[in-house]
Coordinates of C-alpha atoms and ligand atoms in Angstrom, one line a residue:
M7 CA 172.6 93.1 111.4
M8 CA 172.3 96.9 111.9
N9 CA 168.7 98.1 111.5
F10 CA 167.4 94.6 111.0
D11 CA 163.7 94.7 110.4
P12 CA 162.3 91.3 109.5
A13 CA 159.2 92.7 107.8
D14 CA 161.2 95.1 105.6
N15 CA 163.4 92.2 104.6
I16 CA 160.4 90.3 103.3
Q17 CA 158.9 93.4 101.7
D18 CA 162.1 94.1 99.8
L19 CA 161.9 90.7 98.0
Q20 CA 160.4 91.0 94.5
F21 CA 159.2 87.9 92.8
F22 CA 157.5 88.3 89.4
G23 CA 155.5 85.7 87.5
E24 CA 156.4 84.3 84.2
F25 CA 154.4 86.9 82.3
G26 CA 155.1 89.8 84.5
G27 CA 152.5 88.8 87.1
V28 CA 152.6 90.5 90.4
N29 CA 152.8 87.1 92.1
P30 CA 155.4 84.5 91.1
S31 CA 154.1 81.7 88.9
I32 CA 153.3 78.4 90.7
S33 CA 155.5 75.6 89.6
D34 CA 153.3 72.6 88.7
S35 CA 155.8 69.9 88.0
S36 CA 157.4 67.1 90.0
T37 CA 160.3 66.6 87.5
Y38 CA 162.3 68.9 85.2
T39 CA 163.8 68.4 81.8
F40 CA 167.5 69.0 81.0
L41 CA 169.0 70.1 77.7
S42 CA 172.1 68.0 78.3
A43 CA 172.8 64.8 80.2
K44 CA 175.8 66.4 81.7
T45 CA 173.7 69.1 83.4
M46 CA 171.4 66.4 84.9
F47 CA 174.5 64.7 86.5
D48 CA 175.8 68.0 87.9
T49 CA 172.4 68.9 89.3
F50 CA 172.3 65.5 91.1
E51 CA 175.6 66.3 92.6
G52 CA 174.3 69.6 93.7
N53 CA 176.7 71.6 91.4
A54 CA 174.2 73.3 89.1
E55 CA 172.9 76.5 90.6
G56 CA 169.5 77.4 89.4
C57 CA 168.6 74.0 87.9
Y58 CA 165.8 71.9 89.3
L59 CA 165.9 68.1 89.5
Y60 CA 162.9 66.8 91.3
S61 CA 160.4 68.6 93.5
R62 CA 161.1 66.5 96.7
H63 CA 164.5 68.2 96.6
S64 CA 163.3 71.8 95.6
S65 CA 160.8 73.5 93.4
P66 CA 160.8 77.1 92.2
S67 CA 157.7 77.9 94.4
N68 CA 159.3 76.4 97.5
L69 CA 162.5 78.4 96.9
Y70 CA 160.5 81.7 96.8
L71 CA 159.1 80.9 100.3
D72 CA 162.5 79.6 101.4
R73 CA 164.1 83.0 100.5
A74 CA 161.4 84.9 102.2
M75 CA 161.7 82.9 105.4
A76 CA 165.5 83.2 105.3
A77 CA 165.1 87.0 104.8
M78 CA 162.7 87.2 107.8
E79 CA 165.0 85.3 110.1
G80 CA 168.3 86.7 108.8
T81 CA 169.7 83.3 107.8
E82 CA 171.6 82.5 104.6
S83 CA 169.0 79.9 103.6
A84 CA 165.9 78.0 104.6
N85 CA 163.9 74.9 103.7
V86 CA 160.1 74.7 103.9
A87 CA 158.4 71.5 104.9
A88 CA 155.0 69.9 104.8
S89 CA 154.4 70.7 108.5
G90 CA 156.1 72.1 111.5
M91 CA 156.9 68.5 112.7
G92 CA 158.2 67.9 109.1
A93 CA 160.7 70.7 109.7
I94 CA 161.6 69.8 113.4
T95 CA 162.2 66.1 113.1
P96 CA 164.5 66.1 110.1
T97 CA 166.5 69.0 111.6
L98 CA 167.0 67.1 114.9
L99 CA 167.8 63.8 113.0
Q100 CA 170.3 65.7 110.8
L101 CA 172.1 67.1 113.9
C102 CA 172.0 63.9 116.0
G103 CA 172.7 60.3 115.5
N104 CA 173.2 57.1 117.6
G105 CA 174.7 58.0 121.0
D106 CA 174.0 61.7 120.8
H107 CA 172.2 63.7 123.4
V108 CA 169.8 66.7 123.4
V109 CA 169.2 69.2 126.1
S110 CA 165.6 70.5 125.6
S111 CA 163.2 72.8 127.4
R112 CA 160.6 70.7 129.2
T113 CA 157.8 73.1 128.1
I114 CA 157.7 72.5 124.4
Y115 CA 155.1 71.7 121.8
G116 CA 153.5 68.3 122.7
G117 CA 154.5 66.7 119.4
T118 CA 158.1 67.7 119.7
Y119 CA 158.2 66.5 123.3
A120 CA 156.7 63.1 122.2
F121 CA 159.3 62.8 119.4
L122 CA 162.2 63.5 121.7
K123 CA 160.9 61.4 124.6
N124 CA 159.4 58.4 122.8
F125 CA 160.7 58.2 119.2
A126 CA 164.2 59.6 119.1
P127 CA 165.5 57.0 121.6
R128 CA 164.7 54.3 119.0
M129 CA 167.6 55.9 117.0
G130 CA 169.8 56.1 120.1
I131 CA 169.2 59.8 120.7
S132 CA 168.5 60.7 124.3
T133 CA 167.1 63.9 125.8
A134 CA 167.3 65.7 129.1
F135 CA 164.3 67.9 129.6
V136 CA 165.0 70.9 131.8
D137 CA 163.6 74.2 133.1
I138 CA 164.9 76.4 130.3
T139 CA 164.5 79.6 132.3
N140 CA 167.2 78.4 134.7
L141 CA 170.5 78.7 132.8
E142 CA 172.5 77.0 135.6
I143 CA 170.3 73.9 135.3
V144 CA 170.6 74.0 131.5
E145 CA 174.4 74.0 131.6
K146 CA 174.5 71.2 134.2
A147 CA 172.4 68.9 132.0
I148 CA 175.0 69.0 129.2
T149 CA 177.1 65.8 128.8
K150 CA 180.0 65.0 126.5
N151 CA 177.5 63.6 124.0
T152 CA 175.3 66.6 123.9
K153 CA 174.9 68.1 120.4
V154 CA 171.8 70.2 120.5
L155 CA 170.2 72.8 122.8
Y156 CA 166.5 73.0 121.9
C157 CA 163.9 75.5 123.0
E158 CA 160.9 77.6 122.0
T159 CA 161.2 81.4 122.2
V160 CA 157.9 81.5 124.0
S161 CA 156.8 78.1 125.2
N162 CA 153.5 76.3 124.6
P163 CA 151.3 76.6 126.6
L164 CA 152.8 78.3 129.6
L165 CA 154.4 81.2 127.8
E166 CA 157.8 80.8 129.4
V167 CA 160.4 82.9 127.7
A168 CA 163.8 81.4 126.8
D169 CA 166.8 83.7 127.3
I170 CA 168.1 83.1 123.8
A171 CA 171.2 85.2 124.2
G172 CA 172.1 83.4 127.5
L173 CA 171.5 80.0 126.0
S174 CA 173.6 81.0 123.0
K175 CA 176.6 81.7 125.3
I176 CA 176.2 78.2 126.8
A177 CA 175.8 76.6 123.4
K178 CA 179.0 78.3 122.1
R179 CA 180.9 77.3 125.3
H180 CA 180.1 73.6 124.7
N181 CA 180.1 73.6 121.0
L182 CA 176.4 72.9 120.7
T183 CA 173.8 73.9 118.0
L184 CA 171.1 76.1 119.5
V185 CA 167.8 75.3 117.8
V186 CA 164.9 77.7 118.5
D187 CA 161.3 77.1 117.6
N188 CA 160.0 80.6 117.0
T189 CA 156.4 79.7 116.0
F190 CA 154.7 81.8 118.8
S191 CA 156.7 85.0 118.0
P192 CA 157.4 85.6 114.3
L193 CA 158.7 89.2 113.6
S194 CA 158.5 89.9 117.4
V195 CA 161.6 88.0 118.0
S196 CA 164.6 87.4 115.7
P197 CA 166.4 84.5 117.4
I198 CA 169.5 84.6 115.0
K199 CA 170.2 88.2 116.1
L200 CA 170.2 86.9 119.7
G201 CA 172.7 84.1 118.9
A202 CA 170.6 81.1 117.8
D203 CA 172.0 78.8 115.1
I204 CA 168.8 77.4 113.6
V205 CA 165.3 78.8 113.7
I206 CA 162.2 76.7 113.1
H207 CA 158.6 77.7 112.5
S208 CA 155.3 75.8 112.2
L209 CA 154.0 77.9 109.2
T210 CA 150.6 76.5 110.2
K211 CA 150.1 79.2 112.8
Y212 CA 150.8 82.9 112.5
I213 CA 152.8 82.9 109.3
N214 CA 150.1 81.4 107.1
G215 CA 147.5 82.7 109.5
S216 CA 144.4 81.3 107.8
S217 CA 144.1 77.9 109.4
D218 CA 143.8 76.2 106.0
T219 CA 147.0 74.2 105.8
V220 CA 149.9 72.8 107.8
G221 CA 153.5 73.8 106.9
G222 CA 156.9 74.3 108.4
V223 CA 160.3 75.7 107.8
T224 CA 163.9 75.4 109.0
C225 CA 166.0 78.6 108.6
A226 CA 169.8 78.1 108.8
S227 CA 173.2 78.4 107.1
N228 CA 173.7 77.4 103.5
E229 CA 175.8 74.5 104.7
F230 CA 173.1 73.1 107.0
I231 CA 170.2 73.5 104.5
A232 CA 172.4 71.8 101.9
S233 CA 173.0 68.9 104.3
L234 CA 169.2 68.6 105.0
K235 CA 168.6 68.4 101.2
C236 CA 171.6 66.2 100.3
V237 CA 170.4 63.4 98.0
N238 CA 172.7 60.9 99.8
S239 CA 172.3 61.7 103.4
G240 CA 169.8 64.6 103.9
A241 CA 167.0 63.9 106.4
S242 CA 164.6 66.2 104.6
M243 CA 165.4 64.7 101.2
L244 CA 165.3 61.1 102.4
L245 CA 162.4 61.3 104.8
G246 CA 160.5 63.4 102.3
P247 CA 158.2 65.8 104.2
T248 CA 158.1 68.2 101.2
M249 CA 155.7 71.0 100.9
D250 CA 153.5 71.1 97.8
S251 CA 154.2 74.0 95.4
M252 CA 150.5 75.1 95.4
R253 CA 150.7 75.4 99.2
S254 CA 154.0 77.3 99.3
A255 CA 152.5 79.8 96.8
S256 CA 149.5 80.4 99.0
V257 CA 151.6 80.7 102.2
M258 CA 153.8 83.2 100.4
K259 CA 150.8 85.4 99.7
N260 CA 149.6 85.3 103.3
L261 CA 153.1 86.1 104.5
R262 CA 152.8 89.5 102.8
T263 CA 150.4 90.7 105.5
L264 CA 152.1 89.1 108.5
H265 CA 153.4 92.4 109.9
L266 CA 149.9 93.9 110.0
R267 CA 148.4 90.8 111.6
I268 CA 151.0 90.4 114.3
K269 CA 150.6 94.0 115.4
Q270 CA 146.8 93.5 115.7
H271 CA 147.1 90.2 117.5
S272 CA 149.6 91.8 119.9
H273 CA 147.5 94.8 120.5
N274 CA 144.3 92.8 121.2
A275 CA 146.0 90.2 123.4
N276 CA 147.7 93.0 125.4
Y277 CA 144.4 94.8 125.8
L278 CA 142.5 91.7 127.1
A279 CA 145.4 90.5 129.3
E280 CA 145.6 93.9 131.1
R281 CA 141.9 94.0 131.7
F282 CA 141.5 90.4 132.8
E283 CA 144.4 90.8 135.3
K284 CA 142.8 94.0 136.7
D285 CA 139.5 92.1 137.1
G286 CA 141.4 89.6 139.3
L287 CA 141.8 86.7 136.9
K288 CA 145.1 84.7 137.0
T289 CA 146.4 85.9 133.6
V290 CA 149.7 85.0 131.9
Y291 CA 150.9 87.2 129.1
P292 CA 154.5 88.2 128.5
G293 CA 153.5 91.8 128.1
L294 CA 152.2 92.1 131.7
A295 CA 154.7 93.4 134.3
S296 CA 153.6 90.4 136.4
H297 CA 155.1 87.9 133.9
P298 CA 158.3 86.4 135.4
S299 CA 160.2 87.1 132.2
H300 CA 158.6 90.4 131.3
E301 CA 161.8 92.5 131.5
L302 CA 163.8 89.9 129.7
Y303 CA 161.3 89.6 126.9
K304 CA 161.0 93.4 126.6
G305 CA 164.7 93.4 125.8
M306 CA 164.4 90.6 123.2
I307 CA 161.5 91.8 121.0
N308 CA 161.4 94.0 118.0
P309 CA 159.1 96.4 119.9
E310 CA 156.8 97.5 117.1
Y311 CA 155.5 93.9 116.8
G312 CA 154.6 93.6 120.5
F313 CA 154.4 90.7 122.9
G314 CA 152.4 88.4 120.7
G315 CA 148.8 87.1 120.5
M316 CA 149.0 84.3 123.0
M317 CA 147.7 84.5 126.6
T318 CA 146.4 82.1 129.3
I319 CA 143.9 82.5 132.0
D320 CA 143.1 80.1 134.9
A321 CA 139.4 79.3 135.1
G322 CA 139.9 77.4 138.4
S323 CA 138.9 73.9 137.2
L324 CA 138.6 71.9 134.0
E325 CA 134.7 72.0 134.4
K326 CA 134.7 75.8 134.6
A327 CA 137.1 76.1 131.7
N328 CA 135.0 73.9 129.5
E329 CA 131.8 75.7 130.4
L330 CA 133.4 79.0 129.7
M331 CA 134.8 77.9 126.4
E332 CA 131.5 76.5 125.2
L333 CA 129.7 79.7 126.2
M334 CA 132.3 81.9 124.4
Q335 CA 131.9 79.8 121.3
E336 CA 128.1 80.0 121.5
K337 CA 128.4 83.8 121.6
N338 CA 130.7 83.7 118.6
L339 CA 133.7 85.2 120.5
G340 CA 135.9 82.5 119.1
Y341 CA 136.2 78.8 118.4
L342 CA 137.0 75.9 120.8
A343 CA 139.9 74.6 118.7
V344 CA 143.6 73.9 119.1
S345 CA 146.2 75.7 117.0
L346 CA 146.8 79.5 116.9
G347 CA 147.4 82.5 114.7
F348 CA 143.9 82.6 113.1
Y349 CA 141.8 85.8 112.4
K350 CA 139.3 84.4 114.9
T351 CA 140.2 83.9 118.6
L352 CA 140.9 80.2 119.3
F353 CA 140.8 78.6 122.8
S354 CA 141.5 75.3 124.3
A355 CA 142.4 73.6 127.6
P356 CA 146.0 72.5 127.0
G357 CA 146.1 69.9 129.8
S358 CA 143.5 67.8 127.9
S359 CA 144.5 68.7 124.4
T360 CA 147.8 70.0 122.9
S361 CA 149.8 69.0 126.0
S362 CA 148.1 65.7 126.7
E363 CA 151.3 63.9 125.5
I364 CA 152.8 65.2 128.7
P365 CA 152.0 62.9 131.7
A366 CA 149.7 64.3 134.4
D367 CA 152.4 64.4 137.1
E368 CA 154.8 66.2 134.8
Q369 CA 152.1 68.7 133.8
A370 CA 151.6 69.5 137.5
A371 CA 155.4 69.9 138.1
M372 CA 155.6 72.5 135.3
G373 CA 152.6 74.4 136.6
L374 CA 150.1 73.4 133.9
S375 CA 146.9 73.5 135.9
D376 CA 143.6 71.8 135.0
G377 CA 141.6 75.0 134.6
L378 CA 144.2 76.7 132.3
I379 CA 142.7 78.1 129.0
R380 CA 145.1 79.0 126.3
F381 CA 143.9 81.8 124.0
S382 CA 145.2 82.7 120.6
I383 CA 143.6 86.2 120.4
G384 CA 142.2 87.1 117.0
L385 CA 142.1 90.2 114.8
D386 CA 138.9 91.6 116.3
N387 CA 138.4 95.2 115.2
D388 CA 136.7 96.4 118.4
I389 CA 138.6 94.7 121.2
E390 CA 136.7 96.6 124.0
R391 CA 133.5 95.1 122.7
T392 CA 135.1 91.7 122.8
Y393 CA 136.3 92.3 126.3
Q394 CA 132.8 93.2 127.6
M395 CA 131.3 90.2 126.0
M396 CA 134.0 87.8 127.4
K397 CA 133.5 89.4 130.8
Q398 CA 129.8 88.7 130.6
C399 CA 130.5 85.0 129.8
M400 CA 132.9 84.8 132.7
M401 CA 130.3 86.1 135.1
E402 CA 127.7 83.8 133.7
V403 CA 129.8 80.7 134.4
G404 CA 131.1 82.1 137.7
V405 CA 134.8 82.5 136.7
L406 CA 134.3 86.2 137.6
H407 CA 131.8 87.5 140.1
K408 CA 129.7 90.6 139.9
E409 CA 130.9 91.9 143.3
D410 CA 134.4 92.0 141.9
F411 CA 133.6 95.1 139.9
A412 CA 132.7 98.6 140.8
T413 CA 131.0 99.1 137.5
I414 CA 129.8 96.6 134.9
Ligands
LIG9 C1 152.0 73.6 116.0 C2 153.4 73.7 116.5 C3 154.4 72.8 116.0 C4 154.0 71.7 115.1 O1 153.7 72.2 113.8 P1 152.7 71.4 112.8 O2 152.6 72.4 111.7 O3 151.4 71.2 113.5 O4 153.4 70.2 112.4 C5 155.6 72.9 116.5 N1 156.0 73.8 117.4 C6 155.1 74.7 117.9 C7 155.5 75.7 118.9 C8 153.7 74.6 117.5 O5 152.8 75.5 118.0

């Protein structure tokens, strides 16, 4: 893994179209013909490299995106899915069965939390939710039935950072599979390099970047990806959350500009976070020295891609947060919407939206306050102009006060 650069790895992949096109052809078939019956049998058994059987299993377009995602994360293989949840749930169900146990960060995406807490127990899979930033607590939660250690590199919405190298040591000691959801930090963090076993993304966010589709991917060893796709016992093959070829082709084209977008998202978020903090707002951004995991994260990232495009501020109350978000939307500074990774800034109050699956008392315990606004900072060309306009909105709704500033 010397000189591992995830963007160079993607750039080095050449996929030509059928007629020499600069983009690969889109495969528009659900099923594939065989010249001989014997080849069809071998393909079913998984012994015919380069042959396609049926598009729920794999399609040429999906395999291009699989290869690009594997190259980006430095894994042998990958499997794209129809959504992030369509990658997460089969991965966990492939790793765990009746009686098995998961140790998971308590600050994870609401859908993943709801799956582990409410749905997986129906299959006899139980989960301990822990403070992932405390490695001692993580290790104590492991039982003889634990199979998986699960976390997000940068968590949603509190932007806690998981010490992937530290977690990997624990996972190896106890023979667990470390699964990392890297949705918030593509290119910035390469979890495999830090010791993760499996990396998952919701492609819906930064990687596709145009808020026009949902998608997901699991990046892992050849062996694990083959097990997910196995016609007899593979969770992806049997549950069927397959991405459509048209979509994987369009995600693949957007992936080509990911490195430029991530740099701009990071630059803009860092700029705003520094200024808002200086203005006296409670601001959370991993690039700020005040972030509890700033030093740790600094050592984890591929520096040229920065600290990412996600930040939070505390508006004091839900009412103020709502008022501010509505005003910023009116001024065309961004959209009041969930999700992230769009060219436009998106903002939402996680307590009443994306994290609403988490009960109020648990939200309070993890520091998720009512007035919290989560920002996915966009690709704005002139971020100083954006800052001035946002500051104006904050003063208008009374989140910031005129007397706080020497100059306005
Ligand atoms: C959005 C998201 C998911 C779920 O992905 P979908 O594409 O919406 O299914 C999972 N993890 C994280 C961190 C996310 O932000």
